[in-house]
Each structure stands twice: as C-alpha cells, then as structure tokens.
Tab-separated table of C-alpha atoms in Angstrom:
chain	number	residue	atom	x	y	z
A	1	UNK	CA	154.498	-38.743	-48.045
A	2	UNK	CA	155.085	-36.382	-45.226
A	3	UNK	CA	157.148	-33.948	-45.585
A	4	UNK	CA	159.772	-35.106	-42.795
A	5	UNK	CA	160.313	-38.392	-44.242
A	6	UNK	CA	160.793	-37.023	-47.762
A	7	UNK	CA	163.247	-34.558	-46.562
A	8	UNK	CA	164.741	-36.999	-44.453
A	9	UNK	CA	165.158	-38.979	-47.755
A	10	UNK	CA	166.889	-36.170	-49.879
A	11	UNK	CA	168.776	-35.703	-46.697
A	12	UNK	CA	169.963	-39.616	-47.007
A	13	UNK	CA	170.331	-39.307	-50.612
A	14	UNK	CA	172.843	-36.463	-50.782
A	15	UNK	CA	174.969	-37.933	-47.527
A	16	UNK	CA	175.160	-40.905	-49.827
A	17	UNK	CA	176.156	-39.405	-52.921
A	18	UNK	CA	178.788	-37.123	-50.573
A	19	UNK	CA	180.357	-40.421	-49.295
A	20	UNK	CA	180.950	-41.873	-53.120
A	21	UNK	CA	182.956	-38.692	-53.992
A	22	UNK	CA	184.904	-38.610	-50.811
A	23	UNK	CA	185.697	-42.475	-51.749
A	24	UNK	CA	184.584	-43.307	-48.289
A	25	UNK	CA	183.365	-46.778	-49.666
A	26	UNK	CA	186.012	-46.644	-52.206
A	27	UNK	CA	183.582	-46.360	-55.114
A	28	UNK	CA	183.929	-44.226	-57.811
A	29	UNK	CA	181.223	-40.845	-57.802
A	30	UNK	CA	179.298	-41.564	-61.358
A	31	UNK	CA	176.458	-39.687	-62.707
A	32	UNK	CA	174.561	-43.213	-62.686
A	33	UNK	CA	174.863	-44.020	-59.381
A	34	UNK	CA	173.268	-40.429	-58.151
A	35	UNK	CA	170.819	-40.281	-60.735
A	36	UNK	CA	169.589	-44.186	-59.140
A	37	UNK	CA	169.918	-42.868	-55.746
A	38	UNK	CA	167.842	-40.118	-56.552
A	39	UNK	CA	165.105	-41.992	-58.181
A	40	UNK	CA	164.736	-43.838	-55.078
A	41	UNK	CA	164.611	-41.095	-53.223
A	42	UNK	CA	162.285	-39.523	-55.310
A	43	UNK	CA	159.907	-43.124	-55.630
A	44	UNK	CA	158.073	-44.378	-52.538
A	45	UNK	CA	157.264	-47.450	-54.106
A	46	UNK	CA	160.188	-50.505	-54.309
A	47	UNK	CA	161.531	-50.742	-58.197
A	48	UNK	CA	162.017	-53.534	-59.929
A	49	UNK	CA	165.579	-53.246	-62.561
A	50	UNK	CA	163.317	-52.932	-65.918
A	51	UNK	CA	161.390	-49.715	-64.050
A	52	UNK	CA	164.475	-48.144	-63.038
A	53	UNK	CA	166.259	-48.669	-66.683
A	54	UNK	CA	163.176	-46.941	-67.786
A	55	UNK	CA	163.057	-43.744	-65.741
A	56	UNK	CA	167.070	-43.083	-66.373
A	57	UNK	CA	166.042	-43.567	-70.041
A	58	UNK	CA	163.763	-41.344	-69.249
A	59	UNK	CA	166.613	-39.076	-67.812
A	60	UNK	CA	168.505	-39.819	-71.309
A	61	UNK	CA	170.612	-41.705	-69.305
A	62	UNK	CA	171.449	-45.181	-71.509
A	63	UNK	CA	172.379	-48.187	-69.549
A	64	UNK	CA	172.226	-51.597	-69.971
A	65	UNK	CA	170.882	-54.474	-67.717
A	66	UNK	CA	173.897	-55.509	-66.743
A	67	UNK	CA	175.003	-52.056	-65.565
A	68	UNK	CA	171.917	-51.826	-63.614
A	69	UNK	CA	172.495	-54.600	-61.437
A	70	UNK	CA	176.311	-53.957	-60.826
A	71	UNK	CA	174.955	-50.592	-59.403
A	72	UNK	CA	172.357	-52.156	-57.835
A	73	UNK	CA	174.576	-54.812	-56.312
A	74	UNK	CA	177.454	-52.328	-55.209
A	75	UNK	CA	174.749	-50.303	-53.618
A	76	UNK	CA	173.204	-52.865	-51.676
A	77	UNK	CA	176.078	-54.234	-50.697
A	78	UNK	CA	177.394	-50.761	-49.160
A	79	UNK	CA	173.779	-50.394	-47.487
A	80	UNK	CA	172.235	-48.107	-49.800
A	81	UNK	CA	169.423	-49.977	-50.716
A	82	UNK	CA	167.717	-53.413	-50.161
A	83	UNK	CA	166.435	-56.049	-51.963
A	84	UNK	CA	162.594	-57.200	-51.722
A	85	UNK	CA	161.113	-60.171	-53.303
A	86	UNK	CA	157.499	-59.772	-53.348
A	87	UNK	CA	157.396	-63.932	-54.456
A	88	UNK	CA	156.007	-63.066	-58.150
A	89	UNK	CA	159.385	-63.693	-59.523
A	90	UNK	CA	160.759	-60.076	-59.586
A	91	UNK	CA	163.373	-58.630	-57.303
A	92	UNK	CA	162.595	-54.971	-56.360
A	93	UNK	CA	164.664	-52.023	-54.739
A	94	UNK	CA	164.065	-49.662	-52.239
A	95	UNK	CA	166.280	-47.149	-49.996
C-alpha cells in the first residue's frame, strides 16, 4: 500500500473516531467502535464479521456477534464503511 493512501487512511480513521466523541453523529465514543475502525484502517482487504470478531479477540477485546453487526450497521449507516457481497454467501466490510 503506498504510503499516501495508508496515511490518508489513519488520517480518515482518526477524523472518524474525533466525530463519535464530539457526538457529531450522536453516537456514543466506545473503545469498540475505534478499535473496528482501526482494524480497517489497518486491513486492505474487505472483512467478513467472524474475521473482525477474531482480530478484537485478538486485541482482548470480547464481543459477541450481535455486537458486531450493531457496530457494523451504525457505522455503515453513518458512512464509515460499506458493505460488499462477493456472492459466496458472506457479507464483508471495508472503509
């Protein structure tokens, strides 16, 4: 990855954590949501919700499925991320 694009990324990633704790979205700043938004800043392939579980694990950070996709939903639906479908039955993320 060149290095514009990955700084652009942390640059992206830290503008988006800033707006959760200045409640532009009116979303509450949790150490779950940065630590997501930082794996994908940190991944340049999409994610599917089982591979991101497993690097915050990783992280010792314990959440369940559920969890996972009410981030993932919140943060798609704000813009953060987007949804792919790659047609083999699993939904990955990306920034």
């Amino acid at each position: 990855m060149p290095l514009s694009v990955s700084l652009s990324v942390r640059i992206f990633v830290k503008q988006a954590i800033t707006c959760y704790m200045d409640q532009r979205y009116d979303l509450k700043s949790t150490k779950t949501r940065a630590f997501i938004l930082k794996i994908f800043a940190d991944r340049r392939l999409p994610l599917t919700e089982l591979e991101l579980r497993l690097r915050l694990s990783k992280l010792e950070i314990k959440v369940n499925k559920t969890t996972i996709y009410r981030h993932l939903a919140t943060l798609r639906e704000h813009g953060f991320i987007r949804d792919i479908d790659f047609g083999d039955g699993k939904k990955r993320y990306e920034l």
